[in-house]
Short mmCIF file of C-alpha atoms (C1' of nucleotides) in Angstrom, two decimals:
data_model
loop_
_atom_site.label_atom_id
_atom_site.label_comp_id
_atom_site.label_asym_id
_atom_site.label_seq_id
_atom_site.Cartn_x
_atom_site.Cartn_y
_atom_site.Cartn_z
CA UNK A 1 160.86 86.66 205.79
CA UNK A 2 161.69 88.28 208.81
CA UNK A 3 158.28 89.84 209.31
CA UNK A 4 157.75 89.84 212.95
CA UNK A 5 160.61 87.85 214.00
CA UNK A 6 162.58 90.62 214.51
CA UNK A 7 160.07 92.25 217.45
CA UNK A 8 160.57 88.45 218.91
CA UNK A 9 164.34 88.64 218.43
CA UNK A 10 164.58 92.24 220.43
CA UNK A 11 162.75 91.17 223.28
CA UNK A 12 164.97 87.64 223.27
CA UNK A 13 167.99 90.33 223.32
CA UNK A 14 166.49 92.28 226.24
CA UNK A 15 165.52 89.30 228.44
CA UNK A 16 169.17 88.86 228.56
CA UNK A 17 170.14 92.30 229.40
CA UNK A 18 169.35 95.86 228.79
CA UNK A 19 170.16 97.33 225.20
CA UNK A 20 170.32 100.71 224.01
CA UNK A 21 168.69 100.98 220.52
CA UNK A 22 172.19 101.31 218.15
CA UNK A 23 173.15 98.68 220.37
CA UNK A 24 170.28 96.45 219.04
CA UNK A 25 170.92 97.29 215.65
CA UNK A 26 174.41 96.48 215.47
CA UNK A 27 173.82 93.21 217.06
CA UNK A 28 171.08 92.22 214.75
CA UNK A 29 172.44 92.94 211.58
CA UNK A 30 176.18 92.01 212.52
CA UNK A 31 174.40 88.44 213.87
CA UNK A 32 172.89 87.71 210.19
CA UNK A 33 171.81 90.53 208.09
CA UNK A 34 168.66 90.02 210.25
CA UNK A 35 167.75 93.98 210.25
CA UNK A 36 169.36 96.43 207.56
CA UNK A 37 168.77 99.97 209.03
CA UNK A 38 167.76 101.83 211.98
CA UNK A 39 164.31 102.74 210.35
CA UNK A 40 163.61 99.42 211.66
CA UNK A 41 164.47 99.42 215.23
CA UNK A 42 163.10 102.36 216.24
CA UNK A 43 159.47 102.48 215.18
CA UNK A 44 159.35 98.70 216.71
CA UNK A 45 160.91 99.75 219.92
CA UNK A 46 158.28 102.74 220.49
CA UNK A 47 155.76 100.04 219.91
CA UNK A 48 157.22 98.04 222.44
CA UNK A 49 157.00 100.60 224.78
CA UNK A 50 153.38 101.64 223.69
CA UNK A 51 152.54 98.47 224.52
CA UNK A 52 154.18 97.94 227.58
CA UNK A 53 156.64 95.03 226.71
CA UNK A 54 159.63 97.28 227.36
CA UNK A 55 160.40 100.31 229.78
CA UNK A 56 163.07 102.51 228.73
CA UNK A 57 165.67 105.16 230.94
CA UNK A 58 167.88 107.48 229.79
CA UNK A 59 171.55 107.22 230.65
CA UNK A 60 174.83 108.94 229.89
CA UNK A 61 177.56 107.85 227.66
CA UNK A 62 181.49 107.67 228.69
CA UNK A 63 181.83 108.25 224.94
CA UNK A 64 179.21 109.86 222.82
CA UNK A 65 175.96 111.11 222.86
CA UNK A 66 173.25 110.08 225.68
CA UNK A 67 171.74 106.44 225.27
CA UNK A 68 168.15 105.20 226.03
CA UNK A 69 168.00 101.93 227.14
CA UNK A 70 165.40 99.30 226.86
CA UNK A 71 164.69 96.84 229.13
CA UNK A 72 162.18 93.68 229.41
CA UNK A 73 159.18 93.83 231.46
CA UNK A 74 157.14 91.66 232.84
CA UNK A 75 154.32 91.47 230.02
CA UNK A 76 157.63 91.72 227.61
CA UNK A 77 158.92 88.39 229.28
CA UNK A 78 155.56 86.66 229.04
CA UNK A 79 154.80 87.65 225.34
CA UNK A 80 158.52 86.48 224.77
CA UNK A 81 157.50 83.17 225.77
CA UNK A 82 154.27 83.41 223.78
CA UNK A 83 156.36 84.35 220.91
CA UNK A 84 158.73 81.44 221.41
CA UNK A 85 155.97 78.95 220.96
CA UNK A 86 154.71 80.52 217.71
CA UNK A 87 158.15 80.39 216.57
CA UNK A 88 158.84 76.92 217.15
CA UNK A 89 155.33 76.04 216.01
CA UNK A 90 156.14 78.12 213.11
CA UNK A 91 159.52 76.59 212.64
CA UNK A 92 158.67 73.07 212.68
CA UNK A 93 155.61 73.31 210.20
CA UNK A 94 158.03 75.06 207.31
CA UNK A 95 160.89 72.47 208.13
CA UNK A 96 158.50 69.55 207.64
CA UNK A 97 157.30 71.20 204.53
CA UNK A 98 160.59 71.28 203.19
CA UNK A 99 162.08 68.09 204.45
CA UNK A 100 160.23 66.01 206.40
CA UNK A 101 157.44 65.88 204.20
CA UNK A 102 158.44 63.03 201.91
CA UNK A 103 156.04 60.64 202.98
CA UNK A 104 153.33 62.39 202.04
CA UNK A 105 154.88 62.20 198.59
CA UNK A 106 154.39 58.65 198.56
CA UNK A 107 150.80 59.20 197.03
CA UNK A 108 152.97 60.15 193.89
CA UNK A 109 153.92 56.44 193.76
CA UNK A 110 150.72 55.73 192.03
CA UNK A 111 151.61 58.48 188.90
CA UNK B 19 155.83 85.84 211.41
CA UNK B 20 155.17 83.99 207.87
CA UNK B 21 155.73 87.03 205.89
CA UNK B 22 157.55 85.96 203.17
CA UNK B 23 157.60 82.03 204.30
CA UNK B 24 154.69 81.33 202.72
CA UNK B 25 155.66 81.58 199.22
CA UNK B 26 158.72 79.85 199.83
CA UNK B 27 156.13 76.58 201.11
CA UNK B 28 154.22 77.20 197.81
CA UNK B 29 157.09 76.50 196.32
CA UNK B 30 158.15 73.49 198.04
CA UNK B 31 154.92 72.07 197.17
CA UNK B 32 154.69 72.78 194.07
CA UNK B 33 158.03 71.21 193.61
CA UNK B 34 156.52 67.67 194.94
CA UNK B 35 153.58 67.63 192.29
CA UNK B 36 150.85 69.79 190.82
CA UNK B 37 148.41 71.65 193.00
CA UNK B 38 145.46 73.62 192.48
CA UNK B 39 144.70 76.68 194.56
CA UNK B 40 142.40 75.21 196.62
CA UNK B 41 144.21 72.63 197.30
CA UNK B 42 147.04 74.44 198.86
CA UNK B 43 144.80 76.56 201.07
CA UNK B 44 143.70 73.10 202.52
CA UNK B 45 147.23 72.13 202.94
CA UNK B 46 148.69 75.06 204.32
CA UNK B 47 146.12 75.97 206.81
CA UNK B 48 145.67 72.19 208.03
CA UNK B 49 149.17 71.49 208.24
CA UNK B 50 149.95 74.32 210.68
CA UNK B 51 148.22 76.97 210.44
CA UNK B 52 150.45 78.52 208.07
CA UNK B 53 147.65 80.14 206.20
CA UNK B 54 144.56 81.76 207.26
CA UNK B 55 142.22 82.05 203.95
CA UNK B 56 142.23 82.39 200.58
CA UNK B 57 142.58 85.68 200.27
CA UNK B 58 146.70 85.36 200.73
CA UNK B 59 147.16 82.39 198.38
CA UNK B 60 145.63 83.51 194.94
CA UNK B 61 147.21 87.04 195.18
CA UNK B 62 150.54 84.94 195.79
CA UNK B 63 149.86 82.76 193.01
CA UNK B 64 149.28 85.65 190.52
CA UNK B 65 152.72 87.41 191.64
CA UNK B 66 154.31 83.32 191.16
CA UNK B 67 153.35 83.30 187.76
CA UNK B 68 153.57 87.03 186.89
CA UNK B 69 157.52 86.37 187.99
CA UNK B 70 157.50 83.02 185.51
CA UNK B 71 158.08 80.82 188.64
CA UNK B 72 155.07 78.85 187.89
CA UNK B 73 152.92 77.81 185.17
CA UNK B 74 149.12 77.00 185.06
CA UNK B 75 147.00 74.88 183.75
CA UNK B 76 143.03 74.59 183.89
CA UNK B 77 141.35 71.09 183.82
CA UNK B 78 138.07 69.59 184.57
CA UNK B 79 137.17 68.01 188.19
CA UNK B 80 134.83 64.81 187.62
CA UNK B 81 133.13 66.56 191.28
CA UNK B 82 133.00 70.58 190.87
CA UNK B 83 133.92 73.25 188.95
CA UNK B 84 137.43 73.24 187.03
CA UNK B 85 140.51 73.96 188.72
CA UNK B 86 143.52 75.67 187.87
CA UNK B 87 146.38 73.75 188.28
CA UNK B 88 149.98 74.85 189.48
CA UNK B 89 153.39 73.89 188.07
CA UNK B 90 156.82 74.71 189.21
CA UNK B 91 158.90 76.34 186.20
CA UNK B 92 162.66 75.68 186.23
CA UNK B 93 163.10 79.24 187.36
CA UNK B 94 160.59 78.49 190.29
CA UNK B 95 163.09 75.76 190.97
CA UNK B 96 166.09 77.91 191.00
CA UNK B 97 163.79 80.17 193.07
CA UNK B 98 163.41 77.82 195.49
CA UNK B 99 166.60 76.89 196.10
CA UNK B 100 167.77 80.06 196.78
CA UNK B 101 164.67 80.57 199.23
CA UNK B 102 165.79 77.24 200.92
CA UNK B 103 169.61 79.05 201.61
CA UNK B 104 167.82 82.30 203.30
CA UNK B 105 165.60 80.25 205.18
CA UNK B 106 168.37 78.04 206.84
CA UNK B 107 170.20 81.25 207.43
CA UNK B 108 167.13 82.98 209.01
CA UNK B 109 165.97 80.28 211.00
CA UNK B 110 169.75 79.67 212.38
CA UNK B 111 169.79 83.25 213.16
CA UNK B 112 166.83 83.20 215.35
CA UNK B 113 167.55 79.89 216.83
CA UNK B 114 171.44 81.03 217.87
CA UNK B 115 169.53 84.58 219.06
CA UNK B 116 166.96 82.28 221.36
CA UNK B 117 168.64 79.40 222.09
CA UNK B 118 172.52 79.07 222.02
CA UNK B 119 173.64 82.87 222.24
CA UNK B 120 173.93 82.02 225.57
CA UNK B 121 178.08 82.59 225.83
CA UNK B 122 177.46 85.88 224.98
CA UNK B 123 176.12 86.09 228.08
CA UNK B 124 179.64 85.70 229.67
CA UNK B 125 180.84 89.04 228.97
CA UNK B 126 177.85 89.87 231.86
CA UNK B 127 179.51 87.84 234.89
CA UNK B 128 181.78 91.26 235.16
CA UNK B 129 178.77 92.78 235.88
"C1'" DC C 23 115.06 74.90 189.54
"C1'" DA C 24 116.55 76.10 194.63
"C1'" DA C 25 120.29 75.15 197.77
"C1'" DG C 26 124.77 74.14 199.11
"C1'" DG C 27 129.40 73.14 198.31
"C1'" DT C 28 133.56 74.26 195.38
"C1'" DA C 29 136.74 77.09 193.45
"C1'" DC C 30 138.05 80.88 191.57
"C1'" DC C 31 139.04 85.73 192.31
"C1'" DT C 32 138.93 91.17 193.80
"C1'" DT C 33 139.17 95.28 196.72
"C1'" DG C 34 140.45 97.18 200.92
"C1'" DC C 35 143.06 97.84 205.14
"C1'" DG C 36 146.23 97.63 208.70
"C1'" DT C 37 150.89 95.97 209.83
"C1'" DT C 38 155.72 95.62 208.85
"C1'" DG C 39 160.43 96.03 206.82
"C1'" DC C 40 162.99 100.18 205.18
"C1'" DA C 41 165.40 104.05 202.67
"C1'" DA C 42 166.12 108.77 203.10
"C1'" DG C 43 166.54 112.20 205.72
"C1'" DG C 44 167.22 115.36 210.10
"C1'" DT C 45 168.87 116.44 214.54
"C1'" DA C 46 172.10 116.51 218.39
"C1'" DG C 47 175.64 115.63 221.49
"C1'" DC C 48 180.52 114.60 222.09
"C1'" DT C 49 185.47 113.70 220.47
"C1'" DG C 50 189.25 114.98 218.49
"C1'" DT C 51 192.36 118.09 215.12
"C1'" DC C 52 193.94 122.67 214.00
"C1'" DG D 25 186.72 127.72 219.44
"C1'" DA D 26 184.92 126.22 215.36
"C1'" DC D 27 185.12 122.48 212.36
"C1'" DA D 28 184.23 117.42 210.96
"C1'" DG D 29 183.05 112.86 211.82
"C1'" DC D 30 181.23 109.96 214.50
"C1'" DT D 31 177.59 108.44 217.70
"C1'" DA D 32 173.03 108.18 218.69
"C1'" DC D 33 168.11 109.16 218.42
"C1'" DC D 34 163.79 109.77 215.69
"C1'" DT D 35 160.26 110.63 211.64
"C1'" DT D 36 158.48 110.11 207.27
"C1'" DG D 37 156.89 108.01 203.38
"C1'" DC D 38 157.22 104.13 200.25
"C1'" DA D 39 156.16 98.97 198.96
"C1'" DA D 40 154.60 94.81 199.93
"C1'" DC D 41 152.42 91.11 202.27
"C1'" DG D 42 148.43 88.83 205.11
"C1'" DC D 43 144.06 88.83 205.34
"C1'" DA D 44 139.26 89.74 205.76
"C1'" DA D 45 135.10 90.37 203.32
"C1'" DG D 46 132.64 90.01 199.34
"C1'" DG D 47 131.70 88.67 194.45
"C1'" DT D 48 131.32 85.24 190.73
"C1'" DA D 49 130.61 81.19 188.25
"C1'" DC D 50 130.29 75.70 188.42
"C1'" DC D 51 128.87 71.80 189.53
"C1'" DT D 52 125.99 68.33 192.18
"C1'" DT D 53 121.58 67.04 195.02
"C1'" DG D 54 117.11 66.80 196.40
#
DNA sequence: CAAGGTACCTTGCGTTGCAAGGTAGCTGTC
DNA sequence: GACAGCTACCTTGCAACGCAAGGTACCTTG
């Protein structure tokens, strides 16, 4: 179900501020079980970087190992806008199939 | 993005009335580009039948080759209810990350 | 009977999500 | 200063899904 949406959510989170990978894992899994393990996020972040949607910067932590921070690029912001439109269309399509599409059932009244 | 959701939508359509495969393809692709080809739906329908969520019945058509009609079983109806809850949780999670989550940004005001 | 539409199905590929496992730095305790 | 445990990164291998492409067969129309 979450196929493709995680990428989208990561871009959305990064559009607000920088995050490092582990932080994203925590956000997305606490949030609502959108994510289940680190094995999802790190390859995804690599893809995003490869595609130029994010840039990275190592930075020291005051309590623990260094962190790799991810920041949205302008390409990434553009992609996010694109995804946003797709998400809304997708969401509306599913919602209408689930809830609203009752008019179409009126055909059934001839059963 | 549509990963997993198509199965859900098919169950929703079948909960209203029987459909045959080709009809589902048309509904889902006209509807909103949820589906792009028959190569998606037929394996999916086979899975649903294997898992006992739908039952099938061949029926002659008055204009063309025979059609295989799919009907929801009680297990299918139960699965649909389950999916419905999952969908709402998923949708709300994504929406809140996208739109509402602005309160969380207030942390940033201390930057 | 040939052509084209309807309706079914399978195969093979690429992508994605995930569990599992692996490395390494930092902190605290003894 | 060694050891345990946490934080944080990453890779590998698997399974599921969506899809394009291709294939079969029926039925209608000319």
